[in-house]
Coordinates of C-alpha atoms in Angstrom, one line a residue:
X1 CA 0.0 0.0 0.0
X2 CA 2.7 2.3 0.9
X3 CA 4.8 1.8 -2.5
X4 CA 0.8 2.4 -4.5
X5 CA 0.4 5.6 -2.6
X6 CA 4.0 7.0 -3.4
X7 CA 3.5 5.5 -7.5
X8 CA 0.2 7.6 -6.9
X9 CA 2.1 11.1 -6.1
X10 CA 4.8 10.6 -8.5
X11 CA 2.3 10.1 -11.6
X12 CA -0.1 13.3 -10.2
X13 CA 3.2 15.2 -10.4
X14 CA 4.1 14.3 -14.0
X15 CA 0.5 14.3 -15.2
X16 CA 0.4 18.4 -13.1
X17 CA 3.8 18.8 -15.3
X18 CA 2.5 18.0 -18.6
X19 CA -0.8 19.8 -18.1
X20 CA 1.2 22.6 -17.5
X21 CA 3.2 22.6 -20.1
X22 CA 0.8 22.3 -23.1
X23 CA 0.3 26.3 -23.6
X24 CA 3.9 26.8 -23.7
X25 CA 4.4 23.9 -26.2
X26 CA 1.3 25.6 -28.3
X27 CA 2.7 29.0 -28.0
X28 CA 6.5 27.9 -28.8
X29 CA 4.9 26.5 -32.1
X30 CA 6.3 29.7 -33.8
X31 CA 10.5 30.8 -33.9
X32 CA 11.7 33.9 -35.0
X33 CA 15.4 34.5 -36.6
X34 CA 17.0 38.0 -37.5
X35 CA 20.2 38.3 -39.6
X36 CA 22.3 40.8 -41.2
X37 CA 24.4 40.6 -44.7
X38 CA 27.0 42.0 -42.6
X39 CA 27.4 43.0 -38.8
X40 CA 30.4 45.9 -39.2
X41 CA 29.7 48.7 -41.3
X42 CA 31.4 52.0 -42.0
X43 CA 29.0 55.3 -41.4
X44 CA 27.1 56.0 -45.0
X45 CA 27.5 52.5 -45.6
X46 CA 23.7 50.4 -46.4
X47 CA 22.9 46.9 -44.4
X48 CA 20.2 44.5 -44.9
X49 CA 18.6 42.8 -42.2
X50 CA 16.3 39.9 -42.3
X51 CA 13.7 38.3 -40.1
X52 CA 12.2 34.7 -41.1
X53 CA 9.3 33.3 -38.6
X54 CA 9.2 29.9 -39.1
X55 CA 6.3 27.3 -38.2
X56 CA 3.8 25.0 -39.6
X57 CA 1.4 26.0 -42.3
X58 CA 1.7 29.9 -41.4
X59 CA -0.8 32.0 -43.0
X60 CA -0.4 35.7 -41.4
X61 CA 2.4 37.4 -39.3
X62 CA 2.6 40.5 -37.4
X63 CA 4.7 42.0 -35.1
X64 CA 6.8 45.5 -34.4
X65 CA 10.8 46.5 -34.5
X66 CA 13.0 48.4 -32.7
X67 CA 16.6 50.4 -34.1
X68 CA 18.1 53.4 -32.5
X69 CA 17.6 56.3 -35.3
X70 CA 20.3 58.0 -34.2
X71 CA 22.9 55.1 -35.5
X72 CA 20.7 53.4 -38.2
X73 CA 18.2 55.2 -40.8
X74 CA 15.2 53.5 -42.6
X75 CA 15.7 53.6 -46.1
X76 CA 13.5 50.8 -47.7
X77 CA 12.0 47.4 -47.2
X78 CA 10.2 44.7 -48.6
X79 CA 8.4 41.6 -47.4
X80 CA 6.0 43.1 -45.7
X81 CA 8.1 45.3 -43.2
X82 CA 7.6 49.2 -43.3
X83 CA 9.4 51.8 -41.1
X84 CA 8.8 49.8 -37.4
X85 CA 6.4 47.3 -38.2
X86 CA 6.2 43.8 -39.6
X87 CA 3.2 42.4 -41.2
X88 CA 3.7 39.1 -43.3
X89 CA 1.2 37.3 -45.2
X90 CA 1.4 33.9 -47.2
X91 CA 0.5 33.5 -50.7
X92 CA 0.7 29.8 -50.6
X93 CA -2.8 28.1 -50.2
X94 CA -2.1 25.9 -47.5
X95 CA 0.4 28.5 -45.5
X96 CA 4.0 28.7 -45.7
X97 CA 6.4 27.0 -43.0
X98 CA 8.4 30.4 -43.0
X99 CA 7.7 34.0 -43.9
X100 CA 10.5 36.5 -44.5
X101 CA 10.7 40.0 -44.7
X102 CA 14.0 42.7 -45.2
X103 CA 14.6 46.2 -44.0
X104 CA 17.6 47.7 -45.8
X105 CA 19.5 50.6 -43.1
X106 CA 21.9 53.2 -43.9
X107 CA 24.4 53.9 -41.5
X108 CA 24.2 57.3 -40.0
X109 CA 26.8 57.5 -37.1
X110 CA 29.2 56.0 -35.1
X111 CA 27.9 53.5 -32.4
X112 CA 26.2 49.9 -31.5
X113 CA 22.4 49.2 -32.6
X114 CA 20.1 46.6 -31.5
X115 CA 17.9 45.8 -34.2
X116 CA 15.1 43.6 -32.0
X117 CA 11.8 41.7 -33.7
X118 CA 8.9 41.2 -31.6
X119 CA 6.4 38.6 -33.3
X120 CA 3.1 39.6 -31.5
X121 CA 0.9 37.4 -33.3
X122 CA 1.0 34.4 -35.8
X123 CA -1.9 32.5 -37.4
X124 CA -1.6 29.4 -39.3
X125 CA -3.8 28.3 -42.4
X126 CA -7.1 27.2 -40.4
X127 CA -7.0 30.2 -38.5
X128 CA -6.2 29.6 -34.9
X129 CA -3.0 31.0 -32.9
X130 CA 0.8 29.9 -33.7
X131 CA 2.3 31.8 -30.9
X132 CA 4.8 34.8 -30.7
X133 CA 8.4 35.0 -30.6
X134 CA 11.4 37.4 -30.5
X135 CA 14.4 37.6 -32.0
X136 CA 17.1 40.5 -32.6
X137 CA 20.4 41.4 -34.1
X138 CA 23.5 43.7 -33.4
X139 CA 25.1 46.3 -36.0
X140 CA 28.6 48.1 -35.3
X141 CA 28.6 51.5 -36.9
X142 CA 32.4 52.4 -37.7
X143 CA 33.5 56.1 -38.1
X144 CA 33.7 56.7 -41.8
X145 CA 37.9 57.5 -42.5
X146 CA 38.6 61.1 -42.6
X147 CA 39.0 62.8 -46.1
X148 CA 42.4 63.0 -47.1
X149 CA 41.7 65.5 -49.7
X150 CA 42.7 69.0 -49.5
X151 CA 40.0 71.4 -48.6
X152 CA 39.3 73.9 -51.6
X153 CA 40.1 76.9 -51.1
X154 CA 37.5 79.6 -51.7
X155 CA 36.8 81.7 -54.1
X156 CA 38.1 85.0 -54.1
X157 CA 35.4 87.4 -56.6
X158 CA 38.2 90.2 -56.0
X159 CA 40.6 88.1 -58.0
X160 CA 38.2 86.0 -60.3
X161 CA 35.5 88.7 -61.1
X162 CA 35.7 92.2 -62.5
X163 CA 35.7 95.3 -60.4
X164 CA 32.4 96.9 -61.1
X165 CA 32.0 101.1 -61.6
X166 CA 29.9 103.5 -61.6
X167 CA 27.5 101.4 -59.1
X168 CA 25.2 102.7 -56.8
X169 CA 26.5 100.4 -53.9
X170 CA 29.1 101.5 -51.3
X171 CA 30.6 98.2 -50.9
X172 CA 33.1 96.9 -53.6
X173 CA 31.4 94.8 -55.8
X174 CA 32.7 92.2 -58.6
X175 CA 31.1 90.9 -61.8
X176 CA 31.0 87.2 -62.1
X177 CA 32.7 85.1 -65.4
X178 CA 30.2 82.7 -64.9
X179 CA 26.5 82.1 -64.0
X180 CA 26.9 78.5 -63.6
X181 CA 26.0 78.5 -59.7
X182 CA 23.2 81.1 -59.6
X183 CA 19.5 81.0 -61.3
X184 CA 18.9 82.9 -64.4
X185 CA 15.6 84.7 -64.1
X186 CA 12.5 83.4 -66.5
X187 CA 12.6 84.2 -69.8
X188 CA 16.6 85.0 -69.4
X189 CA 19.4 83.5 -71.1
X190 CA 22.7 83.1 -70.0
X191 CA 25.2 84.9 -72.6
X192 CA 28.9 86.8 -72.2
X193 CA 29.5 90.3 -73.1
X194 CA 32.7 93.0 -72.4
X195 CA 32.7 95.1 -69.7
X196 CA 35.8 97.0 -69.6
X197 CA 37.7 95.0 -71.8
X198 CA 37.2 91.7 -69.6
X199 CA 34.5 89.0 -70.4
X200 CA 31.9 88.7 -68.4
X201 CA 28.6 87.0 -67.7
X202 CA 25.1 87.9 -68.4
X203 CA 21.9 87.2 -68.5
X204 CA 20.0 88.7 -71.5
X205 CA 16.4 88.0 -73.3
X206 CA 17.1 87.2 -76.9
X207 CA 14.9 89.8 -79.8
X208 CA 14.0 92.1 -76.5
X209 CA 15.0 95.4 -75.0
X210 CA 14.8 94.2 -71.9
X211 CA 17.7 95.1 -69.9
X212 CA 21.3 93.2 -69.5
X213 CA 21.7 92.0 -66.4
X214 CA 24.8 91.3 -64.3
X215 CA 25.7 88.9 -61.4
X216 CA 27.7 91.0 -58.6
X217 CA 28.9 90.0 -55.1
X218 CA 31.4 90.8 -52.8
X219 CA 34.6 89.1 -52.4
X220 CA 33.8 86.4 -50.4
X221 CA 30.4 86.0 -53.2
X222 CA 28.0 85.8 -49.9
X223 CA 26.5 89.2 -50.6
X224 CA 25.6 88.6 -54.1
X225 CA 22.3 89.7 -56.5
X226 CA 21.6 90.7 -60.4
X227 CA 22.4 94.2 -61.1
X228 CA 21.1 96.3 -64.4
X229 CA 23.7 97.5 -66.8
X230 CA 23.2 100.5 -69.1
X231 CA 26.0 100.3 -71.3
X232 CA 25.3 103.5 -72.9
X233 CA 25.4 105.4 -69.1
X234 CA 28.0 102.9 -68.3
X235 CA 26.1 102.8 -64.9
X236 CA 25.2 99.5 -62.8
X237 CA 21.9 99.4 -60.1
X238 CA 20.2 96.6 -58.8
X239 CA 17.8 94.8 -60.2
X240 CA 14.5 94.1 -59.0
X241 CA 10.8 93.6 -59.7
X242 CA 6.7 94.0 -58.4
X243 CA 4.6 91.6 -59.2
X244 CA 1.1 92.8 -59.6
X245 CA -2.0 90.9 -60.7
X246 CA 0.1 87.8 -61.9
X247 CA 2.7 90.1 -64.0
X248 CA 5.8 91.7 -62.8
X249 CA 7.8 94.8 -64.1
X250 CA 11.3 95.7 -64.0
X251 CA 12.0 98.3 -62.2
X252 CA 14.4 101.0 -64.3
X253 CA 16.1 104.1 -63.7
X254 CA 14.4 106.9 -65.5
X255 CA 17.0 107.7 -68.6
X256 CA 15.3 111.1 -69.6
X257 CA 13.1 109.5 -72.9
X258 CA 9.8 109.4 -70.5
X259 CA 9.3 113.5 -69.2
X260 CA 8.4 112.8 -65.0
X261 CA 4.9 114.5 -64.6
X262 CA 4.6 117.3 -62.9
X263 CA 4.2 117.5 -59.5
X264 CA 6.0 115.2 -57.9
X265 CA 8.9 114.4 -56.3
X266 CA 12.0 111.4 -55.7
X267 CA 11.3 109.2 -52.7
X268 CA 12.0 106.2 -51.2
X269 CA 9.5 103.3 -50.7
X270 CA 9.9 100.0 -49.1
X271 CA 8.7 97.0 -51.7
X272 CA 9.0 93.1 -50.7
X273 CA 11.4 94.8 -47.8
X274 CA 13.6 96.8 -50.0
X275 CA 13.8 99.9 -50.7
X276 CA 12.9 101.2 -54.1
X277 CA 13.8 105.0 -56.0
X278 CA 10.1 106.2 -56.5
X279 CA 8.4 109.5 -57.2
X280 CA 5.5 111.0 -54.7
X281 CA 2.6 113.4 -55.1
X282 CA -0.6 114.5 -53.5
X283 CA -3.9 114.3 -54.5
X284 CA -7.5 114.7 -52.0
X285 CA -7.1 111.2 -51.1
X286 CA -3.5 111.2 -50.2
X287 CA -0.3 110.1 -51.9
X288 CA 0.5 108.6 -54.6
X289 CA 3.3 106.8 -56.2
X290 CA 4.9 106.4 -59.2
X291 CA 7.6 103.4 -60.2
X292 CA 9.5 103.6 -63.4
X293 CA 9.7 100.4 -65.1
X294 CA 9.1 98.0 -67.8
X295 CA 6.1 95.4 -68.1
X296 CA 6.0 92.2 -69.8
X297 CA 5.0 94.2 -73.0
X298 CA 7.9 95.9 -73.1
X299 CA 5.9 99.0 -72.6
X300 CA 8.8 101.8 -70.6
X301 CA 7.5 104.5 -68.2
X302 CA 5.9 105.4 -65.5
X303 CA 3.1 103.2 -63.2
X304 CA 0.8 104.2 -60.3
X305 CA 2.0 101.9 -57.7
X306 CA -1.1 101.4 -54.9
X307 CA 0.7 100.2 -51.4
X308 CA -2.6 98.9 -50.3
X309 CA -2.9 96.4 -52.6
X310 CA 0.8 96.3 -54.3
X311 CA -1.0 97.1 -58.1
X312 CA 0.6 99.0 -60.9
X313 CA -1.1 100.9 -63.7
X314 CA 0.0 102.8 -66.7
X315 CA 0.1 106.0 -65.4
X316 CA -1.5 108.7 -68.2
X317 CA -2.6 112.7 -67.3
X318 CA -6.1 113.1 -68.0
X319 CA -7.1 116.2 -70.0
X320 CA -8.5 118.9 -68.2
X321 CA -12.6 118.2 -69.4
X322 CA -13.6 121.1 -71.9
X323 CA -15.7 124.1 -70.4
X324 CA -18.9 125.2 -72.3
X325 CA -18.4 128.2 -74.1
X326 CA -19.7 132.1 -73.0
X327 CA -21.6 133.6 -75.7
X328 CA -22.0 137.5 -76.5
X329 CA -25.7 139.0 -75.2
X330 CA -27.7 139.3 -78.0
X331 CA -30.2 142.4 -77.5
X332 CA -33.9 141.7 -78.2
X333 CA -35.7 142.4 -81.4
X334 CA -38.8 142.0 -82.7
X335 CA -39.8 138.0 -82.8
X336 CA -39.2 136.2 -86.4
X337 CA -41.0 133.5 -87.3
X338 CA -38.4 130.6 -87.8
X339 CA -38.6 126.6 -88.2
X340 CA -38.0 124.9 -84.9
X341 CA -34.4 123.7 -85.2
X342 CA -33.4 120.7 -83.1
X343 CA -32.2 121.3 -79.6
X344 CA -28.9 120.3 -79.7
X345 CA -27.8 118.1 -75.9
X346 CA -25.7 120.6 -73.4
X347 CA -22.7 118.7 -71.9
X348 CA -23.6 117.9 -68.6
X349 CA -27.3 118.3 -69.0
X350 CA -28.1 115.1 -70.3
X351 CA -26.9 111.7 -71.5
X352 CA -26.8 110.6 -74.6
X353 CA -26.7 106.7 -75.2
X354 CA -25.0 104.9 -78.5
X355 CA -26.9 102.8 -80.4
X356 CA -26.1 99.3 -79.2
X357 CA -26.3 100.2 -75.7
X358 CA -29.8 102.1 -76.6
X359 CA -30.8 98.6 -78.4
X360 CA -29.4 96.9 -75.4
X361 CA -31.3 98.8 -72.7
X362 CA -34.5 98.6 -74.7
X363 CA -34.1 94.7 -74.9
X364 CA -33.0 94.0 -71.5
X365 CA -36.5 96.5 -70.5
X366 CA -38.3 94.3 -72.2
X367 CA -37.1 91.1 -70.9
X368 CA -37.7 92.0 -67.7
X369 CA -42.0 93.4 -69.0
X370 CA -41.9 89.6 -70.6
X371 CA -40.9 88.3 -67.1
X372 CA -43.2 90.5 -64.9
X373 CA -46.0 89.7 -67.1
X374 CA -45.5 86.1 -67.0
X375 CA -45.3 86.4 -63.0
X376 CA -48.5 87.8 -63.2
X377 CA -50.3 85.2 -65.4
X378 CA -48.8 82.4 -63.2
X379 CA -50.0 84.4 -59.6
X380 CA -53.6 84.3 -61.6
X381 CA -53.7 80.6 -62.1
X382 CA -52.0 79.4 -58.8
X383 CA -55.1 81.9 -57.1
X384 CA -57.8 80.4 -59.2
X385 CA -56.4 76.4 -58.5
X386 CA -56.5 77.3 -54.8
X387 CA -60.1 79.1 -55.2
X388 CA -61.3 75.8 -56.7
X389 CA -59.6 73.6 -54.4
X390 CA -61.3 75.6 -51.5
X391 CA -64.7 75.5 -53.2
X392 CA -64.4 71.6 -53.6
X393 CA -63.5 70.8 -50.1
X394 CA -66.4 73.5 -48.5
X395 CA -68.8 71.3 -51.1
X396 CA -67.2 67.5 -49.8
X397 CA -67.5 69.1 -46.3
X398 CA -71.2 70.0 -46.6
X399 CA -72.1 66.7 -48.1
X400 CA -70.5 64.5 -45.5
X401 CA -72.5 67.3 -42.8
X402 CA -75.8 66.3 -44.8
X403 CA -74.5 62.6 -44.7
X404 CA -74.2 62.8 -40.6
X405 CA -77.9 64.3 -40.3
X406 CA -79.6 61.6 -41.9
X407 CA -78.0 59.1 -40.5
X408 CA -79.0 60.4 -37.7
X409 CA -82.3 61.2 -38.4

């Protein structure tokens, strides 16, 4: 009896053991294995890294991954992976016993990165749960070698340009050879002239008068912008333009062809915050500006520039408007029967219409007779309908009364 009772215990205790191990055997039914095409890489350098899940007939995978950004960089991945997240699905139609997926990193820095998988959930073909797993994989970042190449020097505009004169700026400024590292403005072509015997850049618009433009800086080229060059002034300014109701002008210098009106005066106004040469009067509203420049026409001269709502218009002086003339007293004599002339129209005391608009005013007057008229007609008909409609239900009404009495009766 004794030996029974201790067989007894030890068989409990195995059966208790087995029991509890059958979750983790049905939860261990999935393993997860991350790898690298190489563990040591130099900063700037790419590495691939692979995770396989293996398992019986596997149908969907999913899980999440970890990297320190600071060391690796996401650039790609395929498989099912995306930036942090795994998600793996079998095109087999019984499952797959292994599903793979690659995330390609570029090295970023110096350091040690842990690249760890963390299978959250795994179904296989029929549906129910494989289990999770975890895997992960470390990358050494190396220091990428330090250039051995000599560190250009830079350049020097004072020595590789071409003094500019006669220019409105303070500083020293220099003409570039070359417009090979700055944009060309639209419509502009890049093209080489002589400027004081040297050759130089520019930026011209072929079959135009628009003006020739010139790249200056300073010496160290940090201060830099297009300038405009009158070669027949010999003169250099910069260039710049407003843009006003999708067009933009050039702003010139005047040059004496265009006569400044009178009655104003040189300012200085501040336009996409710079300042501007422009030319101030008054009127009873307040001032008023004038730019000189060119539009996209080609058109030269003077603009009325409107801060408000940064708009340019040719500006043109209206014509004083004619006066009606004084006529001699005539003294009175004795009344002569004459033909009625016809009256001819005083200015101002009347107005007197063109003949399309006259036809045009006359139609649209009788459009809108045509359309009250209508409204009318339809107002007449909708009131009659509801006249009848009133009339039949006060008859329906009496009859059902009548109905009610002698059934009572």
């Amino acid at each position: 009896m004794k030996h029974t009772s201790i067989f007894s215990k030890v068989f409990a205790i195995c059966a208790a053991m087995v029991l509890a191990l059958i979750p983790a055997m049905a939860f261990a039914a999935v393993e997860a294995a991350a790898a690298a095409d190489k563990t040591t890489v130099t900063a700037g350098d790419m590495v691939e890294v692979t995770i396989t899940v293996s398992g019986k007939e596997l149908a969907a995978v999913e899980g999440t991954y970890t990297y320190d950004p600071a060391i690796l960089t996401y650039t790609e991945s395929e498989g099912g992976a995306s930036d942090g997240f795994i998600s793996m699905i079998s095109a087999e139609k019984d499952g797959s016993d292994s599903l793979t997926s690659r995330i390609k990193f570029t090295a970023a820095s110096a350091g040690t990165a842990e690249v760890a998988f963390d299978i959250t959930k795994a179904l296989n073909y029929d549906g129910d749960n494989a289990g999770t797993a975890k895997s992960s994989v470390s990358l050494t970042v190396e220091a990428a070698p330090a250039s051995t190449e000599p560190t250009p020097e830079p350049l020097n505009y004072a020595r590789e340009g071409v003094a500019a004169v006669n220019l409105t700026s303070e500083m020293p400024m220099y003409i570039w050879r070359s417009l090979e590292n700055v944009t060309v403005p639209s419509k502009y072509t890049e093209t080489a002239i002589e400027y004081h015997g040297e050759t130089v850049a520019a930026a011209v618009v072929a079959d135009s008068d628009a003006p020739t433009l010139l790249y200056l800086s300073d010496e160290t080229g940090e201060t830099g912008g297009y300038y405009v060059y009158d070669a027949e002034k010999d003169t250099l300014y910069p260039y710049q333009t407003v843009n006003s109701v999708s067009k933009s002008y050039i702003l010139l210098q005047p040059d004496g062809s265009v006569a400044l009106p009178e009655g104003f005066s040189e300012t200085t106004i501040t336009i996409n915050e710079k300042a501007v040469a422009a030319w101030v009067s008054q009127d009873a509203q307040g001032d008023i500006y004038l730019l000189y420049a060119r539009n996209p026409d080609g058109e030269v001269g003077y603009y009325l520039y409107n801060p408000a709502d940064e708009s340019l218009q040719r500006y043109a002086v209206m014509p004083a408007r004619p006066t009606a003339p004084t006529l001699p007293e005539v003294e009175e004599t004795a009344p002569v029967e004459e033909q009625p002339a016809e009256e001819e129209p005083v200015p101002g005391e009347g107005i007197t219409l063109s003949k399309p608009v006259f036809y045009g005013v006359c139609g649209l007057a009788g459009t809108l007779l045509i359309a009250v008229i209508v409204m009318a007609i339809s107002n007449a008909r909708e009131k009659a309908r509801r006249k009848r409609l009133a009339e039949q239900r006060r008859a329906e009404r009496k009859k059902m009364l009548e109905q009610d009495r002698e059934e009572k009766a």
